[in-house]
Tab-separated table of N, CA and C and ligand atoms in Angstrom:
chain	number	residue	atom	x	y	z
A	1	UNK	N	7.151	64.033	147.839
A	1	UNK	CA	8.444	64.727	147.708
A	1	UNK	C	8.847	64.821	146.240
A	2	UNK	N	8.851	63.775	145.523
A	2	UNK	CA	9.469	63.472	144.377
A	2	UNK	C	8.266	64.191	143.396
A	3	UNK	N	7.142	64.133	143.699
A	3	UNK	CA	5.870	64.732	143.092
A	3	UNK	C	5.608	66.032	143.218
A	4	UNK	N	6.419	66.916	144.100
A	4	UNK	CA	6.425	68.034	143.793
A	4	UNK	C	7.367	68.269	143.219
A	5	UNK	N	7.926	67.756	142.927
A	5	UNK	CA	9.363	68.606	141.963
A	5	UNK	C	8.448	68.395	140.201
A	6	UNK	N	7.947	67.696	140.042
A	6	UNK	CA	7.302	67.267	138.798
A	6	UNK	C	6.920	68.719	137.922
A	7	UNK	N	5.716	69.622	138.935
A	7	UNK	CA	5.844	70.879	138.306
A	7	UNK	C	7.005	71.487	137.990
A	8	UNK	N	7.829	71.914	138.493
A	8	UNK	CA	9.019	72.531	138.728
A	8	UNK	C	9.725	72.274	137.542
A	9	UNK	N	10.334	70.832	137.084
A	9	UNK	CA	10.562	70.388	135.852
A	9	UNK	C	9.765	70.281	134.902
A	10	UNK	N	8.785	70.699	134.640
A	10	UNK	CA	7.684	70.967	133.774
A	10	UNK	C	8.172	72.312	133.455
A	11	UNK	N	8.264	73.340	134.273
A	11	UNK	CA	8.383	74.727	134.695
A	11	UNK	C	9.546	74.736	133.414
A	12	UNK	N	10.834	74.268	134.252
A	12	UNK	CA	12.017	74.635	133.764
A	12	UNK	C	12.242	73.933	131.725
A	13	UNK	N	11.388	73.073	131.811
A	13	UNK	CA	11.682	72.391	130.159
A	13	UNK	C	10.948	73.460	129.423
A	14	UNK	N	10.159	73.625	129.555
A	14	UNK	CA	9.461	74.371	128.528
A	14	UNK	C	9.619	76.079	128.396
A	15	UNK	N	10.612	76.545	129.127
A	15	UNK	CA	10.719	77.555	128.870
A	15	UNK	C	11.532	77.833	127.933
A	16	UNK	N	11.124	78.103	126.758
A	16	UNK	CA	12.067	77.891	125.080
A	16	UNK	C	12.683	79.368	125.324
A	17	UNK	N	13.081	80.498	126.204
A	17	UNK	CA	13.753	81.133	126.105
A	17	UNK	C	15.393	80.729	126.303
A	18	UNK	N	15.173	79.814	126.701
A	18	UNK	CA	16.800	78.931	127.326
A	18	UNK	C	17.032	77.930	126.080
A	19	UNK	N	18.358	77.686	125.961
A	19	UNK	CA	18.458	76.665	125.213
A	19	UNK	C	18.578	75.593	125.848
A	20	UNK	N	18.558	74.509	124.782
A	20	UNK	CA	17.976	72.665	125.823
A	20	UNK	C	19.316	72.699	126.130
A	21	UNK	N	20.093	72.908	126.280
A	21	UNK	CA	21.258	72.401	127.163
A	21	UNK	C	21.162	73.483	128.458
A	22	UNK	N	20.910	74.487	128.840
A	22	UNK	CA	20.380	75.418	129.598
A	22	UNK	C	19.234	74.568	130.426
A	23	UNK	N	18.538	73.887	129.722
A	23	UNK	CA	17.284	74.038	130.039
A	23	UNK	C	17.751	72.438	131.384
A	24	UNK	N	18.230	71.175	130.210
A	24	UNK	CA	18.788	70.216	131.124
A	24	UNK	C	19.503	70.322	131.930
A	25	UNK	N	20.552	71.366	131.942
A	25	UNK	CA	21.163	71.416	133.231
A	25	UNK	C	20.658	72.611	134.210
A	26	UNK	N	19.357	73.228	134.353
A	26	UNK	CA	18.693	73.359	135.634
A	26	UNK	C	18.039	72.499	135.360
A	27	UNK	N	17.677	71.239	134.991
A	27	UNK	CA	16.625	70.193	135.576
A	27	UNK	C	17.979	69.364	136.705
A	28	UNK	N	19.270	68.959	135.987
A	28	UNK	CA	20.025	68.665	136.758
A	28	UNK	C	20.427	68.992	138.397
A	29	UNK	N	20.305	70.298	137.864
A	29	UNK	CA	20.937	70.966	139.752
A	29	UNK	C	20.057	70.915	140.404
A	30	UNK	N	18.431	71.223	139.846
A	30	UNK	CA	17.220	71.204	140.743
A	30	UNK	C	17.228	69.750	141.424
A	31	UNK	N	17.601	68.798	140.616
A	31	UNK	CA	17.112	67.380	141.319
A	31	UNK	C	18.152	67.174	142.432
A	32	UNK	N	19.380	67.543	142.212
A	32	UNK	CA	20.648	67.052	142.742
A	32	UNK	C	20.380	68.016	144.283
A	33	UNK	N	20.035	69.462	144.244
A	33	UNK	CA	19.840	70.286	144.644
A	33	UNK	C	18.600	69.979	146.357
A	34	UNK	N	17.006	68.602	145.496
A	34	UNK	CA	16.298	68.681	145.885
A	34	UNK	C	15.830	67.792	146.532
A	35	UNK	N	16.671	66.533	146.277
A	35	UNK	CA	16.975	65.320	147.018
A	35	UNK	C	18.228	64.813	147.591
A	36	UNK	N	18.311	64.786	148.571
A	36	UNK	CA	19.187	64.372	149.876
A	36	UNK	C	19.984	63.333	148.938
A	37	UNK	N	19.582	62.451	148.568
A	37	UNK	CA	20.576	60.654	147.829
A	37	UNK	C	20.455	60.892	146.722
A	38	UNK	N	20.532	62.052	146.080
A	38	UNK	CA	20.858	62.462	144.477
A	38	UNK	C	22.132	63.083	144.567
A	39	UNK	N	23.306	62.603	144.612
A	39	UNK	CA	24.663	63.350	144.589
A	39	UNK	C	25.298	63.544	143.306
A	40	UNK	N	25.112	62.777	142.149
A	40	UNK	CA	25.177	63.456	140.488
A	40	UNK	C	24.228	63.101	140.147
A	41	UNK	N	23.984	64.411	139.072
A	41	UNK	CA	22.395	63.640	138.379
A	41	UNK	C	23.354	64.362	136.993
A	42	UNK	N	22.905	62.849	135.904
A	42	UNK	CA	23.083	64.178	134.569
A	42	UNK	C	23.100	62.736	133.096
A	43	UNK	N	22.696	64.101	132.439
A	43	UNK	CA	22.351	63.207	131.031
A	43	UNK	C	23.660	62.993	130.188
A	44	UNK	N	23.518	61.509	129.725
A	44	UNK	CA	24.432	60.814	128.344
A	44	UNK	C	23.726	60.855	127.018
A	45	UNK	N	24.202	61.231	126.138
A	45	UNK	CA	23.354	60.931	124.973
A	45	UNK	C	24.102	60.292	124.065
A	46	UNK	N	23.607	59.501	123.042
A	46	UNK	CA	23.941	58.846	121.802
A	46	UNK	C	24.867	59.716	120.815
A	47	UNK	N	26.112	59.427	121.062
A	47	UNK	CA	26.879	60.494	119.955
A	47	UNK	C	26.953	60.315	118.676
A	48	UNK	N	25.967	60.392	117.862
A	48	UNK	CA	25.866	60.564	116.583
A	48	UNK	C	25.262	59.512	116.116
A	49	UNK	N	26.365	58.724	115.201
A	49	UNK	CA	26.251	57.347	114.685
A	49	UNK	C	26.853	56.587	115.222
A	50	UNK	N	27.689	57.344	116.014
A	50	UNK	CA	28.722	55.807	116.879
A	50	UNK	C	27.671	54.982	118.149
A	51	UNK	N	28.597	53.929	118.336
A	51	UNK	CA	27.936	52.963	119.401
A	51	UNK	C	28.601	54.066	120.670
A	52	UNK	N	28.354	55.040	120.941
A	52	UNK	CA	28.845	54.842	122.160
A	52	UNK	C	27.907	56.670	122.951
A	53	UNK	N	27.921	56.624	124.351
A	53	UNK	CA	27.185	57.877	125.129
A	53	UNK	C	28.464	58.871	125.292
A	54	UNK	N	27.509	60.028	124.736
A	54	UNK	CA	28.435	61.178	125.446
A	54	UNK	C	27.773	61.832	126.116
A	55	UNK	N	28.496	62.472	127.319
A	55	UNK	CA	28.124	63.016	128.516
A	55	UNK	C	27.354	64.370	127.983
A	56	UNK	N	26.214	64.870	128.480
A	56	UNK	CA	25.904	66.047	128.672
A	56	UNK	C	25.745	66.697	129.615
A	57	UNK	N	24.620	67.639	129.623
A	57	UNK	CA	24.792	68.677	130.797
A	57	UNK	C	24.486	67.774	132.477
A	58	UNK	N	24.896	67.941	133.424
A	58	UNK	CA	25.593	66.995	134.741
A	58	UNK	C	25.044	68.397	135.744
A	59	UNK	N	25.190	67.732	136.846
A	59	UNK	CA	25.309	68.465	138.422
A	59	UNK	C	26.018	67.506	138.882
A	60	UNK	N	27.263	68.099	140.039
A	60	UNK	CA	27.630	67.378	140.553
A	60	UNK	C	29.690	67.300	140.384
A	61	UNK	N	30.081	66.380	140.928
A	61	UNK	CA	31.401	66.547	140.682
A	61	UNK	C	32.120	66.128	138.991
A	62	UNK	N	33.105	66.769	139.048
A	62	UNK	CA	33.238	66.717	137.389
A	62	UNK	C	33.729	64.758	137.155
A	63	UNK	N	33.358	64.425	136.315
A	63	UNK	CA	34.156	63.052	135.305
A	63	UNK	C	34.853	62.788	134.949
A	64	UNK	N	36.007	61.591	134.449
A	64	UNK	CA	36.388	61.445	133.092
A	64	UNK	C	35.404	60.454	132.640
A	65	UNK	N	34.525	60.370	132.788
A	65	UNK	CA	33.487	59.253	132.128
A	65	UNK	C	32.827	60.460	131.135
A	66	UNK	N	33.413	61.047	129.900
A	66	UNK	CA	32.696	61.833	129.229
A	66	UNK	C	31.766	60.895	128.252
A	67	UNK	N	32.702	59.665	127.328
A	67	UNK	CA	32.486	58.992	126.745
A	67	UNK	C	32.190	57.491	127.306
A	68	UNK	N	31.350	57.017	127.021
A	68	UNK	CA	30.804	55.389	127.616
A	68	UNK	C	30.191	54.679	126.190
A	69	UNK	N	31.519	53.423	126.151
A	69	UNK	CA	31.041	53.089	124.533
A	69	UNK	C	29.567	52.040	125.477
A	70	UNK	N	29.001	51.907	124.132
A	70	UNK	CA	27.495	50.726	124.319
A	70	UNK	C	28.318	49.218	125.234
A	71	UNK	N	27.797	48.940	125.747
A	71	UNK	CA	27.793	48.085	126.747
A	71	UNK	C	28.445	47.793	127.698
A	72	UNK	N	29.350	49.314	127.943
A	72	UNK	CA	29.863	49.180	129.039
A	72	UNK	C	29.520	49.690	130.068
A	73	UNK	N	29.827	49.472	131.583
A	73	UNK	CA	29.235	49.906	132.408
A	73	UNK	C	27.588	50.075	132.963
A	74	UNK	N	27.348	50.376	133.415
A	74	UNK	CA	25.688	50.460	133.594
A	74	UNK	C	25.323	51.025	132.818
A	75	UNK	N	25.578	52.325	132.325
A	75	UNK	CA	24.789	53.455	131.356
A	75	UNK	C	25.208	52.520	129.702
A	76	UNK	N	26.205	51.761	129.710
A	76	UNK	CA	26.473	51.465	128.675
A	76	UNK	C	25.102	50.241	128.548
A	77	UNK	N	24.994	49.270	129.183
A	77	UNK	CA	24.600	48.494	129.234
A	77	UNK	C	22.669	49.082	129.379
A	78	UNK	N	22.313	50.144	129.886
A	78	UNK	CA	21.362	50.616	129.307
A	78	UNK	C	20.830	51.027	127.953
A	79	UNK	N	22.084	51.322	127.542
A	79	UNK	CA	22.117	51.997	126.328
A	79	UNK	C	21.824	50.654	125.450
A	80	UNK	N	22.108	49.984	125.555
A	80	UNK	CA	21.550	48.565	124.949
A	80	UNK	C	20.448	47.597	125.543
A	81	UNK	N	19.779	47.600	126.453
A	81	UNK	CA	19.132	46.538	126.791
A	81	UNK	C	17.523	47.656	127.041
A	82	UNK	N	17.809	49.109	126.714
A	82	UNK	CA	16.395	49.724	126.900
A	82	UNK	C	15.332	49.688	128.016
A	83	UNK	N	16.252	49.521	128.741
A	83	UNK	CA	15.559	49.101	130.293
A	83	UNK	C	16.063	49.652	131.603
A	84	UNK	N	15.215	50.165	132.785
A	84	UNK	CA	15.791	50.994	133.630
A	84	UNK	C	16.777	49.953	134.323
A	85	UNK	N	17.405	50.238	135.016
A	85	UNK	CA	18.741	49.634	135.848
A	85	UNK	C	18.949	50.517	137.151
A	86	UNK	N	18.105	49.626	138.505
A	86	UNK	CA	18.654	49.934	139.137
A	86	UNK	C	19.605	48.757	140.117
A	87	UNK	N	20.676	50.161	140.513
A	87	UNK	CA	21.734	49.113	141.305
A	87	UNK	C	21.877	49.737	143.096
A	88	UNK	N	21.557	49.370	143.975
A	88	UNK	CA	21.529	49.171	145.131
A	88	UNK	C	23.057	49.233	146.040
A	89	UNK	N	23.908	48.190	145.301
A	89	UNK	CA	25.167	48.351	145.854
A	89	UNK	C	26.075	48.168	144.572
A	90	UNK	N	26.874	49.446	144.206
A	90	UNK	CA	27.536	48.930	142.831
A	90	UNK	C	28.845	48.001	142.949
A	91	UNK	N	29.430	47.729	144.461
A	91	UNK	CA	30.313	46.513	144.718
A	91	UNK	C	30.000	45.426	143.832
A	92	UNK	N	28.607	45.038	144.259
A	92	UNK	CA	27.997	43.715	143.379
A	92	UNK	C	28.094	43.894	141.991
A	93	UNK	N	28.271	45.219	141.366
A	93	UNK	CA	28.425	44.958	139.850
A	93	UNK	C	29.617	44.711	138.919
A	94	UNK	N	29.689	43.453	138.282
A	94	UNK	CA	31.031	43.333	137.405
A	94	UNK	C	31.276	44.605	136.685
A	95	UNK	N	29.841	44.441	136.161
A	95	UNK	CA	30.200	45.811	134.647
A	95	UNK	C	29.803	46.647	135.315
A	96	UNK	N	30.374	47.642	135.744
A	96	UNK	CA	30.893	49.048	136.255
A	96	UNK	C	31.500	50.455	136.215
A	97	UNK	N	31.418	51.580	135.799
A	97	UNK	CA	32.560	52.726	135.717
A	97	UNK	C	32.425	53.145	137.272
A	98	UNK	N	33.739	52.760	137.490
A	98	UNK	CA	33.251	53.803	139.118
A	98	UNK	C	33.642	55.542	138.897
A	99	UNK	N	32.678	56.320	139.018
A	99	UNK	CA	33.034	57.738	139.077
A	99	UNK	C	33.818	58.330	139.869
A	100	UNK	N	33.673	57.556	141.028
A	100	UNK	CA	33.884	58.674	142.542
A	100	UNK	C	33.559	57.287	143.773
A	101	UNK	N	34.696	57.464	144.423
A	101	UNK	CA	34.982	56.095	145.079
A	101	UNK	C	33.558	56.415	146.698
A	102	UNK	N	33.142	57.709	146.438
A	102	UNK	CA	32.063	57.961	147.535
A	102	UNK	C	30.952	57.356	147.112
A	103	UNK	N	30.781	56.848	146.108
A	103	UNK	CA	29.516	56.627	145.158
A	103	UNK	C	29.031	54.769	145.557
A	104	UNK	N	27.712	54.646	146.078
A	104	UNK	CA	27.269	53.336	146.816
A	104	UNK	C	26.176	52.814	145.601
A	105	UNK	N	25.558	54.013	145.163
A	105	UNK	CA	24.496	53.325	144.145
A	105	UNK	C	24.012	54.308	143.534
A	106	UNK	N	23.577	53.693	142.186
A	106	UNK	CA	23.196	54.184	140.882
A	106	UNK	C	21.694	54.143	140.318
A	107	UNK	N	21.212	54.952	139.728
A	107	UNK	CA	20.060	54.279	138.792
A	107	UNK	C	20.004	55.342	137.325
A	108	UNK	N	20.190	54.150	136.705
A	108	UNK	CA	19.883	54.664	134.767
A	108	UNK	C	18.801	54.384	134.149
A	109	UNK	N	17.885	55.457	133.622
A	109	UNK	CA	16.745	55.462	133.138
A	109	UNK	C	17.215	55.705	131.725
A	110	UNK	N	16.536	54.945	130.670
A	110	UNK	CA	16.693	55.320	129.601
A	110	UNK	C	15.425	56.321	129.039
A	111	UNK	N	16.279	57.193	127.585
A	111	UNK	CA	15.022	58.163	127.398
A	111	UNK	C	15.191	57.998	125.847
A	112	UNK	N	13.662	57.981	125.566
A	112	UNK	CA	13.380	57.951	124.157
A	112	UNK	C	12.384	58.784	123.451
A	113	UNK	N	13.179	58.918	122.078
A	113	UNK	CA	12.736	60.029	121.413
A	113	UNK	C	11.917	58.923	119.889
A	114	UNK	N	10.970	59.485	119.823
A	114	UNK	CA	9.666	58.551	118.749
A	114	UNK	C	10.428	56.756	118.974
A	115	UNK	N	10.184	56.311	120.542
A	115	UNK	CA	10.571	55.290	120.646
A	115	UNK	C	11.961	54.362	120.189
A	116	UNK	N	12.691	55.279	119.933
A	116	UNK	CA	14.253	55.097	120.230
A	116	UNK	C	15.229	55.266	121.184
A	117	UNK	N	15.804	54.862	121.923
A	117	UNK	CA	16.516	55.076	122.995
A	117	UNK	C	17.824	55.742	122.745
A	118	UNK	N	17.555	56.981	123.275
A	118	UNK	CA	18.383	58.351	122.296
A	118	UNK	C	19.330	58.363	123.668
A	119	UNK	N	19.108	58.007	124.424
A	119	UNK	CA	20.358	58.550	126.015
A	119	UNK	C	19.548	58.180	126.853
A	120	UNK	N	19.671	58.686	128.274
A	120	UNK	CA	19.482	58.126	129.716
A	120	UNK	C	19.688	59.426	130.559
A	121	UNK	N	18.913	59.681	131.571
A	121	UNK	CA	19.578	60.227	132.921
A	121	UNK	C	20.450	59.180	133.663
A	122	UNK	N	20.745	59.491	134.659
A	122	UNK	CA	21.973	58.735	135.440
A	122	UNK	C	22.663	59.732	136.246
A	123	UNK	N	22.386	58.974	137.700
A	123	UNK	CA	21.962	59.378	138.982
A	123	UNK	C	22.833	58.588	139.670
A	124	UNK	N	24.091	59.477	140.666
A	124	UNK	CA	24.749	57.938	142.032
A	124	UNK	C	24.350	58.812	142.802
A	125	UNK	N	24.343	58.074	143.943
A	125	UNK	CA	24.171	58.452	145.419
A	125	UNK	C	25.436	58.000	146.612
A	126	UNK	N	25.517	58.656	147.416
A	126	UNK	CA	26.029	57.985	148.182
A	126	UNK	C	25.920	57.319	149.416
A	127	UNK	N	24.445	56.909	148.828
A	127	UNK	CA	23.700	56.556	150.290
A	127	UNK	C	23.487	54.724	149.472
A	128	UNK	N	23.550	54.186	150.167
A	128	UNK	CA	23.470	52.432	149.941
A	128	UNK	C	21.991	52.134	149.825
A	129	UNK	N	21.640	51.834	148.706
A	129	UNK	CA	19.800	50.866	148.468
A	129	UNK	C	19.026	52.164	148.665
A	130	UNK	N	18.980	53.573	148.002
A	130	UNK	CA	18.051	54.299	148.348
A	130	UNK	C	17.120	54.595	147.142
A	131	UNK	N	17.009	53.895	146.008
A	131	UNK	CA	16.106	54.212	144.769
A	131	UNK	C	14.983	53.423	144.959
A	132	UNK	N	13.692	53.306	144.834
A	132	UNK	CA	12.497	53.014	144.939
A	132	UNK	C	12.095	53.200	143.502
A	133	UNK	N	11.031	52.549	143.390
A	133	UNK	CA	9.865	52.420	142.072
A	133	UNK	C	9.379	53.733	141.758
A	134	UNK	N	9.221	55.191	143.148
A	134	UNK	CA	8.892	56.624	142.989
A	134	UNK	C	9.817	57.025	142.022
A	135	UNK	N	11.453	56.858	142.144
A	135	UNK	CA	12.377	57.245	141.933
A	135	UNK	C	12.418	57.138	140.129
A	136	UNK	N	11.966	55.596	139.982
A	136	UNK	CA	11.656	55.150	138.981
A	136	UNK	C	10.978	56.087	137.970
A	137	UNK	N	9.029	56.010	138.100
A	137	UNK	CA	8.529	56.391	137.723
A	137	UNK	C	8.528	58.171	137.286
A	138	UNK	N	9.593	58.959	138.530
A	138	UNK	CA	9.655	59.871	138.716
A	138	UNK	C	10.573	60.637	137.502
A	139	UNK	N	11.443	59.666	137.466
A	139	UNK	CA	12.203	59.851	136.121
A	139	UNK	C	12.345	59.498	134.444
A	140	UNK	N	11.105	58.392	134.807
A	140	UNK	CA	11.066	58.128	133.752
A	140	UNK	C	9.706	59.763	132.911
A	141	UNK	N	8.843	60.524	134.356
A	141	UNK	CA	8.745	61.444	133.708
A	141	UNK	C	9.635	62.446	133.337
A	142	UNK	N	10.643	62.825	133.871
A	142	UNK	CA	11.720	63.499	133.626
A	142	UNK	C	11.604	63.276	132.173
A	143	UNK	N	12.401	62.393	131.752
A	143	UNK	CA	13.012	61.973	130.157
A	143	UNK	C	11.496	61.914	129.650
A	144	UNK	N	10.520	61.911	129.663
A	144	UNK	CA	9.333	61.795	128.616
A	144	UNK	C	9.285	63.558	128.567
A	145	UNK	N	9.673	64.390	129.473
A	145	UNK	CA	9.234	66.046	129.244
A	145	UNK	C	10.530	66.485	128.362
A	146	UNK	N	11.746	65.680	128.988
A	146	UNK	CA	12.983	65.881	127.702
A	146	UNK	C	12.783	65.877	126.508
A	147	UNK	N	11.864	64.495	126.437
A	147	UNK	CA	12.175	64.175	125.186
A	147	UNK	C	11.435	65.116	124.367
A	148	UNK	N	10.244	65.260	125.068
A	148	UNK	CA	9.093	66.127	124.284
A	148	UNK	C	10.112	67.848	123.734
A	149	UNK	N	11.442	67.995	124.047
A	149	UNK	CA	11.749	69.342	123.707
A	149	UNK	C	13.048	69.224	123.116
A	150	UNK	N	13.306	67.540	122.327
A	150	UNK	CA	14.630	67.134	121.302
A	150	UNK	C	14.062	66.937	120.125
B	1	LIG	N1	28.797	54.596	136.846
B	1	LIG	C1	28.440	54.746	135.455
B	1	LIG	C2	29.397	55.683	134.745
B	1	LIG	C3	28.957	57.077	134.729
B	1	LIG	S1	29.296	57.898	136.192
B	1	LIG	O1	28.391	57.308	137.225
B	1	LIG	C4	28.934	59.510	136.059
B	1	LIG	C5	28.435	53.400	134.770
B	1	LIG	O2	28.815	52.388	135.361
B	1	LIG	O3	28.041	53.346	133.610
């Protein structure tokens, strides 16, 4: 399932007639679009020089989580520890932004550009414990085809 979408996002990054914000948000709607327990999908990136993520192109219901300084919340706390994070039930998590009170679980992949951790996708669902190691791996190709076009 998750392995056919792989072309598809291959498809959609590299078409340099779009610009990369064009380009990330149809990778966004396609995923959100193409899996059942993907209810937001969408990229944060490193705003500048500051410690902190700003929201980019998203599917899904709108935010006020535009800004997420470094270590807060899950994406924050990715944003520092360079490591995927997944969460199963976000009740159990102290450090938290809740988006959307429908929202059961999360997973933040971080993405890096010449081995810097430049931003993350970041994904809730509203389905309870539905991310797997596919989910994982699946995204961590996502952000390696990103990165290849920042
Ligand atoms: N839940 C995230 C905040 C971002 S929203 O999910 C879009 C967090 O705890 O960092």
């Amino acid at each position: 399932m998750l392995a056919s979408l792989k072309p598809k996002v291959a498809s959609i990054l590299s078409d340099s007639a779009e610009s990369v914000a064009n380009r990330l948000q149809a990778v966004c709607t396609l995923l959100r679009d193409s899996v059942d327990y993907y209810d937001w999908v969408g990229f944060y990136f490193k705003n500048g020089d500051k410690e902190e993520l700003k929201l980019g192109p998203y599917a899904g219901e709108p935010t006020d989580h535009t800004i997420i300084p470094f270590g807060k919340g899950i994406c924050g706390q990715v944003a520092l520890s360079n490591e995927n994070f997944v969460v199963p039930d976000v009740t159990a998590q102290d450090n938290y932004i809740a988006c959307s009170i429908t929202v059961k679980s999360e997973i933040v992949i971080p993405l890096f550009k010449n081995g810097e951790n430049i931003g993350q996708i970041d994904i809730d669902s509203n389905t309870p414990d539905p991310f797997t190691q596919e989910d994982e791996r699946f995204l961590e190709f996502v952000n390696q085809k990103v990165s290849q076009i920042l």
